[in-house]
Tab-separated table of C-alpha atoms in Angstrom:
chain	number	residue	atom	x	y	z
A	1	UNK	CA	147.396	45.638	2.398
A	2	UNK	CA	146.906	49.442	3.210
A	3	UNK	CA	147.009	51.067	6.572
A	4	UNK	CA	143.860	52.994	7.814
A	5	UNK	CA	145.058	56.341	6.968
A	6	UNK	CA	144.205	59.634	5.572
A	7	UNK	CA	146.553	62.821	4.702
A	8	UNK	CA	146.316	64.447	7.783
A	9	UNK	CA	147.135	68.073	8.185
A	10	UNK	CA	149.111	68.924	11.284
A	11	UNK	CA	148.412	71.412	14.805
A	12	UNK	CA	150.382	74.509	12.695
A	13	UNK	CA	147.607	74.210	9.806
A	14	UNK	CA	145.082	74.604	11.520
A	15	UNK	CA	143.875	78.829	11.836
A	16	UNK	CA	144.850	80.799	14.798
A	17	UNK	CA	140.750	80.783	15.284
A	18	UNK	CA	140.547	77.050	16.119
A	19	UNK	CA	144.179	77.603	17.854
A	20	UNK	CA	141.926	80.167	20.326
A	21	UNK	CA	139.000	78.160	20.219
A	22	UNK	CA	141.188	74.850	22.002
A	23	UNK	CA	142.812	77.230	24.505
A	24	UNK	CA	139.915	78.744	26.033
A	25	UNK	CA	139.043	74.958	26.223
A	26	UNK	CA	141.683	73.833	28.224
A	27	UNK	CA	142.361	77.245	29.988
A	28	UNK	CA	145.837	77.542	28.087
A	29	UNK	CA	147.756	77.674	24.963
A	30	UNK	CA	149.443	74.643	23.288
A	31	UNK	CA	153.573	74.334	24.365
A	32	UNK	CA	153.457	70.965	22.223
A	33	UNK	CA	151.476	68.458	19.450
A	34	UNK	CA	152.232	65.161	18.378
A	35	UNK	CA	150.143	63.796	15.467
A	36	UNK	CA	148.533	60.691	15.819
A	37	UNK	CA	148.689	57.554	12.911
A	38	UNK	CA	145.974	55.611	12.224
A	39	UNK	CA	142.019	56.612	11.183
A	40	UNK	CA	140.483	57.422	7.759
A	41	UNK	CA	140.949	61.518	8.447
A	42	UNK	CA	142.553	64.273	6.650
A	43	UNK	CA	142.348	66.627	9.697
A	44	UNK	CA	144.617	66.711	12.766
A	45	UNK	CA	144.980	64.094	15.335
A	46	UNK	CA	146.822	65.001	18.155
A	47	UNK	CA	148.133	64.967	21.746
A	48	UNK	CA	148.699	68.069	22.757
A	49	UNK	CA	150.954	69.613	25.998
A	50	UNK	CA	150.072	72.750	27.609
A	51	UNK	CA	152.693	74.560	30.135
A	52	UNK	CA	151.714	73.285	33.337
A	53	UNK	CA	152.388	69.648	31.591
A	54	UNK	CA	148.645	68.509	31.511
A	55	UNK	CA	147.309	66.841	28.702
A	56	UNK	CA	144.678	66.739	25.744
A	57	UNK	CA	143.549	65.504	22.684
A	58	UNK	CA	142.353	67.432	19.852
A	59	UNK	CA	140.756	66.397	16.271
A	60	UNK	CA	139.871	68.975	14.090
A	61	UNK	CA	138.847	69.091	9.886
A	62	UNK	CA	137.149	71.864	7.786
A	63	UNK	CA	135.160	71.502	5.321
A	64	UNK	CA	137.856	72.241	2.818
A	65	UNK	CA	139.616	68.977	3.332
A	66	UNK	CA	136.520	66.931	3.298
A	67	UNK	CA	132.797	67.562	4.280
A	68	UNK	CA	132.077	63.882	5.499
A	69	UNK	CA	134.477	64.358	7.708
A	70	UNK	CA	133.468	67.638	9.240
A	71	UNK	CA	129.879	65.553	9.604
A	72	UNK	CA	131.597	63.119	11.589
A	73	UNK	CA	133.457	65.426	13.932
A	74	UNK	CA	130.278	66.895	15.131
A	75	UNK	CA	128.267	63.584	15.178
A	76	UNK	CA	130.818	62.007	17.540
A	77	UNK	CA	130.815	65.552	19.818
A	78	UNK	CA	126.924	64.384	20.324
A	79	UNK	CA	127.206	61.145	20.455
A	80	UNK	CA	130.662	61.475	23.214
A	81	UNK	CA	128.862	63.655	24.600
A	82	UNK	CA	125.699	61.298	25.576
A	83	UNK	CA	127.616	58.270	26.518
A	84	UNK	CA	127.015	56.652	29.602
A	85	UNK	CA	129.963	57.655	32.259
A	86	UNK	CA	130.967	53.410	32.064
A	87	UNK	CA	131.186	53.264	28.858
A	88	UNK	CA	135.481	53.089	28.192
A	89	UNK	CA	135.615	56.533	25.541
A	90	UNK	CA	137.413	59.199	25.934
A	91	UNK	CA	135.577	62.250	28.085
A	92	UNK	CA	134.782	64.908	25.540
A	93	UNK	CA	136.420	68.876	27.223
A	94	UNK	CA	134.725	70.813	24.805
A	95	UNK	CA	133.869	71.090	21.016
A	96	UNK	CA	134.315	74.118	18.340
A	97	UNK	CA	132.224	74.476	15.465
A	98	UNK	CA	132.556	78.051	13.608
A	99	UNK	CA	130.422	76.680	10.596
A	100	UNK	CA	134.196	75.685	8.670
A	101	UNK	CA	136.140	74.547	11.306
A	102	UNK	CA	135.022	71.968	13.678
A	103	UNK	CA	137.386	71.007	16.501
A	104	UNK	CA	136.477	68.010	19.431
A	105	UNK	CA	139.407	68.714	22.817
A	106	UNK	CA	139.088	65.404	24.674
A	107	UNK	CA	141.001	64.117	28.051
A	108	UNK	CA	143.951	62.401	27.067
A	109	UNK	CA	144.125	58.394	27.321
A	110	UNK	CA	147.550	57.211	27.900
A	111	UNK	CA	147.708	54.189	26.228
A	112	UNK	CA	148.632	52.254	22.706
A	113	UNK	CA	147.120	50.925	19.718
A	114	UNK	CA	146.701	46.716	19.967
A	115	UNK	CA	149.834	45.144	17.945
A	116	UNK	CA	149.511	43.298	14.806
A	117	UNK	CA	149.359	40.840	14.016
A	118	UNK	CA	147.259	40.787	17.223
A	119	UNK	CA	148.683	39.257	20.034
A	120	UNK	CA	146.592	37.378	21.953
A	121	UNK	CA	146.728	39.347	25.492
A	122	UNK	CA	145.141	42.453	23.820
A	123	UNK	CA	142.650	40.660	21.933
A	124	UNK	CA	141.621	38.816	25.161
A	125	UNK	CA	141.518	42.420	26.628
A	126	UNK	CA	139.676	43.763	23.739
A	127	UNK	CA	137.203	41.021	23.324
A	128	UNK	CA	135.803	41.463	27.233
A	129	UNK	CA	135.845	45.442	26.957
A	130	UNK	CA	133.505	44.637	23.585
A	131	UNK	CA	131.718	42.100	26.058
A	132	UNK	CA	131.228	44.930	28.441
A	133	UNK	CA	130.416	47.478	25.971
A	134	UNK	CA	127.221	45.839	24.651
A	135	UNK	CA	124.735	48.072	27.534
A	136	UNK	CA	121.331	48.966	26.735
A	137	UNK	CA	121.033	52.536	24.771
A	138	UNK	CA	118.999	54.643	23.324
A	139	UNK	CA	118.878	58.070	21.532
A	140	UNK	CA	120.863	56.575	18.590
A	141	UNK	CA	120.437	55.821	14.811
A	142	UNK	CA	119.090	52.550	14.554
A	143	UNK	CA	121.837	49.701	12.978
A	144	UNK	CA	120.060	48.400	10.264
A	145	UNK	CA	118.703	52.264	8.912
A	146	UNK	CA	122.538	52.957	9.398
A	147	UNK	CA	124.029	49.798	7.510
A	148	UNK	CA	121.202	49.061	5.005
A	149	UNK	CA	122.069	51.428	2.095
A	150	UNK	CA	126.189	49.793	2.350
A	151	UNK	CA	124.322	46.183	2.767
A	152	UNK	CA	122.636	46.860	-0.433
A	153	UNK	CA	125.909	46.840	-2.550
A	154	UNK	CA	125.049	43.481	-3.505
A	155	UNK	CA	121.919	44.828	-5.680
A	156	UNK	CA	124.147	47.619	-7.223
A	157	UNK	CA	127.004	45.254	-8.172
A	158	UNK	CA	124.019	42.732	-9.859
A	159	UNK	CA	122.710	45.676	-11.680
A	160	UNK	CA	126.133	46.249	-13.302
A	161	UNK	CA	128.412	43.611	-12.550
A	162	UNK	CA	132.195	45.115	-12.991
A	163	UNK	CA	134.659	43.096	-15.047
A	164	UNK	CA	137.053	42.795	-12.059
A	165	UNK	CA	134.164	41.226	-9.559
A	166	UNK	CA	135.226	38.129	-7.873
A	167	UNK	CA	134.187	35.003	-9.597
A	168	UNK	CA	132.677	33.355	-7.139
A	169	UNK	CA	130.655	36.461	-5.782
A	170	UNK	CA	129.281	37.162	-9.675
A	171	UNK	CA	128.090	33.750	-9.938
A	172	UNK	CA	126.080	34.017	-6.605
A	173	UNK	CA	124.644	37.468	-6.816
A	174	UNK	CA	121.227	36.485	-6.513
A	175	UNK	CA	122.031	34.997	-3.194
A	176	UNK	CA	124.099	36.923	-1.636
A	177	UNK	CA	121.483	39.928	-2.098
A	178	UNK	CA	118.960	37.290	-0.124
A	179	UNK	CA	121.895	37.134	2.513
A	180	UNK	CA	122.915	40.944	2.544
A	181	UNK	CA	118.638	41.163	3.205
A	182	UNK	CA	118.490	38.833	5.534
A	183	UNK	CA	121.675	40.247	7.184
A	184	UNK	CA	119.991	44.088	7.293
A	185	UNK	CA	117.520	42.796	9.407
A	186	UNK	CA	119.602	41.131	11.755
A	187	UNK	CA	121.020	44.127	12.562
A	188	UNK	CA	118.316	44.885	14.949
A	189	UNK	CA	118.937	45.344	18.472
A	190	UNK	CA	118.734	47.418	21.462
A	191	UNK	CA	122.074	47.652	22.403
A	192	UNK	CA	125.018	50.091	22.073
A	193	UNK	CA	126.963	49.736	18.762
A	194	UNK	CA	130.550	51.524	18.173
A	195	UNK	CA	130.016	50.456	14.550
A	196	UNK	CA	133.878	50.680	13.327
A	197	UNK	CA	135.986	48.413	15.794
A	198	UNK	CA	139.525	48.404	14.116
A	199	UNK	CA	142.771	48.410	15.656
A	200	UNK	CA	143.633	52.312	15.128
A	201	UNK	CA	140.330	52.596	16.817
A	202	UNK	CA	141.242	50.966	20.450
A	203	UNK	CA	143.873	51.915	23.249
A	204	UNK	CA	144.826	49.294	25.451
A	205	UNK	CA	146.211	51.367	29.055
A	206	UNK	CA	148.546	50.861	31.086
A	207	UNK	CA	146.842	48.777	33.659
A	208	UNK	CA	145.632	46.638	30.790
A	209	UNK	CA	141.912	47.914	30.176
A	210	UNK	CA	140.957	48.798	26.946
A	211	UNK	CA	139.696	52.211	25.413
A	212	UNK	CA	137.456	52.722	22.977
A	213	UNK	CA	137.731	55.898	20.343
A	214	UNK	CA	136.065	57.734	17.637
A	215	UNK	CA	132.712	57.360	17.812
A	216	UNK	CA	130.824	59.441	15.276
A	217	UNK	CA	128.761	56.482	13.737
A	218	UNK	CA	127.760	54.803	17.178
A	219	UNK	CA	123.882	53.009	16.769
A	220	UNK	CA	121.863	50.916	18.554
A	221	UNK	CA	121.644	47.515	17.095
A	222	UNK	CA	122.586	43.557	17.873
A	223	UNK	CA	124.887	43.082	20.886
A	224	UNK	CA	127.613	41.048	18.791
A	225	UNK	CA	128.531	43.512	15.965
A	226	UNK	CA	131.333	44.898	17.038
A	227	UNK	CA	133.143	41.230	17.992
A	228	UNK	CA	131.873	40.560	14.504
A	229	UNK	CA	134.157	43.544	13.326
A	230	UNK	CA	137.025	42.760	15.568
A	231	UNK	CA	136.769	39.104	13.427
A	232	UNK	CA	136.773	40.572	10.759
A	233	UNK	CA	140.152	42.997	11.948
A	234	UNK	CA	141.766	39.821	13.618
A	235	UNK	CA	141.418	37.734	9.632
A	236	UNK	CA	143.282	41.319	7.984
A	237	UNK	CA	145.881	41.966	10.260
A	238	UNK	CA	146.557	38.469	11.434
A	239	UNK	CA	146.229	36.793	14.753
A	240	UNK	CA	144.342	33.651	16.354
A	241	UNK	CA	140.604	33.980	16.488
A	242	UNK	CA	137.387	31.600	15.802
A	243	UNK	CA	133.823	32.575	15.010
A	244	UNK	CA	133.036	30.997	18.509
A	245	UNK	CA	133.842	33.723	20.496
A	246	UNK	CA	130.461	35.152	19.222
A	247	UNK	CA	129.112	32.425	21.057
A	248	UNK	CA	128.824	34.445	24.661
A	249	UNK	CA	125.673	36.649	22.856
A	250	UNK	CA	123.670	33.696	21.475
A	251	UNK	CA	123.289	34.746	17.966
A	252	UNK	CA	121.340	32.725	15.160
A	253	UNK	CA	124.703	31.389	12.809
A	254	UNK	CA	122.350	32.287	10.000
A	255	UNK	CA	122.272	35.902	10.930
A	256	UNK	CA	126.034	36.020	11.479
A	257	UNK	CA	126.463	34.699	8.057
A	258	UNK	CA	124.151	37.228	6.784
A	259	UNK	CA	126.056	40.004	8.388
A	260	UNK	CA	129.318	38.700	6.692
A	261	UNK	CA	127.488	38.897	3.432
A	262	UNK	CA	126.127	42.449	3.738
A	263	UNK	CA	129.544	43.129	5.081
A	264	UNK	CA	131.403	42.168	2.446
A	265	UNK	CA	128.516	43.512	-0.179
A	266	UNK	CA	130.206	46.877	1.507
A	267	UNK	CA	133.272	46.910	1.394
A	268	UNK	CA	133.041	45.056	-2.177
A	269	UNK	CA	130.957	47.798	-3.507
A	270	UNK	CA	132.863	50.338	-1.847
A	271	UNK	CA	135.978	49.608	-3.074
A	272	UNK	CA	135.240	50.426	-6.599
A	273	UNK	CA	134.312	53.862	-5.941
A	274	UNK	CA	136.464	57.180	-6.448
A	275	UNK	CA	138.675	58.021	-3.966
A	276	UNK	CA	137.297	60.541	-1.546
A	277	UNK	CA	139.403	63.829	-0.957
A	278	UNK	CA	141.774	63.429	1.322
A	279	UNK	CA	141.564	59.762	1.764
A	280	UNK	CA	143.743	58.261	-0.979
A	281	UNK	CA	143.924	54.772	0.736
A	282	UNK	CA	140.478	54.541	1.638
A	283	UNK	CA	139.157	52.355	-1.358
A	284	UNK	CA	142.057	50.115	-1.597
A	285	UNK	CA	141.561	49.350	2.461
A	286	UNK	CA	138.019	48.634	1.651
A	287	UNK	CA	139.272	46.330	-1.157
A	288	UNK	CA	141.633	44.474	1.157
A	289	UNK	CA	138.780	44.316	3.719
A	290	UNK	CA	136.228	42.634	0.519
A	291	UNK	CA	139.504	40.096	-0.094
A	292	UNK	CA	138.724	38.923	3.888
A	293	UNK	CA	135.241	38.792	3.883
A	294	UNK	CA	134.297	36.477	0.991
A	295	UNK	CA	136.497	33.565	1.486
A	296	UNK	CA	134.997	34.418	5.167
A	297	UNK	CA	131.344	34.533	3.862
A	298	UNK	CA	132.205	30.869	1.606
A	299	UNK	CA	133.556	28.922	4.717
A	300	UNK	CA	130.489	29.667	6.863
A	301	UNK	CA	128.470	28.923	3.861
A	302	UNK	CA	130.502	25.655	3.067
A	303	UNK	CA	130.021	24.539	6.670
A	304	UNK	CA	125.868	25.292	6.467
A	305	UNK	CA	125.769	28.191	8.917
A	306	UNK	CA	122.901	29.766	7.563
């Protein structure tokens, strides 16, 4: 198993432009940086020190490394931007978008990544901050218009089956596009959606509480998605969890086990595609991610949740 990564480029990389551009942000140049580990990014990713000792966080990619990313960076300044003050992201300083180079300068959150395996005091912690997190929203892209072209990898992989498909998936293909379906429509919802809950995407703080981070593909879909994702993080990285603590939002099993399939229909299909630039671990992630979700999708099957 791979670690969410990319090959980042560090604070010195990046042109004395963007270097400008973050220091009429905070009022200040940069005395220090410390990259960051963790997220599928080739730009920078870090903390940053100015003289009088306060703190920031900056992100920044051009188009260069990888145009997705760029895309993300300035989704996530709109979406940071719009949050609800409650909400437990990071509060966006300022943002920097020369048509290249985009750079996002947010308040620093003291505070560390969950360990994993997971321990079960920060996923208690993170499970009631997803709990929390589930608020009424608007003004976002709607879940299943997000998900449905990734839920659909079931169709692709039935139009051309690869040799190195799981067995048990290539023998079920007709159903698990029904499920991956099925599971698109689930996805409805009116509720606030992070989308990518992963460990290299929280920060659990000093006093305990939990913060949530990167947020360019937030939606507005069904309320338990994103303690379906931690699941899904819990089963890779290891740690004690059960499908029951879904059970707080009242979903229909069947739709959980349709999210599972159009789930793993994503990363399945998704591994088997060329690497991206920048990301070199990206597909095999994805492929470890697949390896989770089937034997996942079978058990809930197995047991007649759907």
């Amino acid at each position: 198993m791979v670690e969410a990564s990319g090959v980042r480029i560090g604070w010195d990389d990046l042109p004395p432009s963007v270097h400008a551009a973050v220091t009429a942000i905070l009022g200040g140049p940069v005395v220090e940086a410390v990259s960051q580990v963790g997220g599928f990014s080739p730009g920078t990713a870090d903390r940053v020190r100015l003289a009088d000792g306060s703190r920031a966080f900056v992100k920044a990619v051009s188009a260069a490394h990888n145009e997705h990313s760029v895309a993300l960076h300035r989704a996530e300044a709109r979406v940071t931007a719009a949050l609800p003050a409650d909400v437990p992201a990071p509060r966006l300083l300022g943002f920097h978008d020369d048509g290249t180079w985009v750079a996002l300068v947010f308040a620093d959150v003291e505070g560390r990544q969950p360990l994993v395996p997971w321990q079960q005091p920060d996923l208690e912690a993170v499970l009631d901050a997803l709990r929390r997190l589930a608020v009424p929203a608007t003004g976002l892209p709607a879940l299943p218009s997000l998900l449905a072209h990734n839920f659909a990898g079931w169709r692709r992989l039935a139009a051309d089956p690869p040799p190195s498909l799981d067995p048990w998936a290539a023998a079920n293909l007709d159903l698990l596009v029904e499920l991956a379906d099925r599971g698109t429509a689930a996805l409805a919802g009116d509720r606030l959606v992070h989308v990518d809950i992963r460990a290299d995407n929280l920060l659990i703080r000093p006093d305990g509480s939990v913060m949530v981070v990167d947020w360019p593909g937030a939606a507005v879909g069904v309320s338990w998605f994103d303690t379906l994702s931690l699941l899904l993080n819990v089963r890779l990285y290891g740690g004690e969890i059960s499908d029951d603590v879904l059970d707080c939002f009242s979903p229909d099993p069947g739709d959980v086990t349709a999210v599972v399939a159009g789930l793993a229909a994503f990363f399945t299909d998704g591994a088997r595609q060329p690497a991206p630039p920048g990301l070199p671990t990206l597909r095999r992630f994805q492929q470890d991610q697949a390896d989770v979700m089937l034997p996942w999708l079978r058990a809930r099957l197995d047991a007649g949740l759907r």
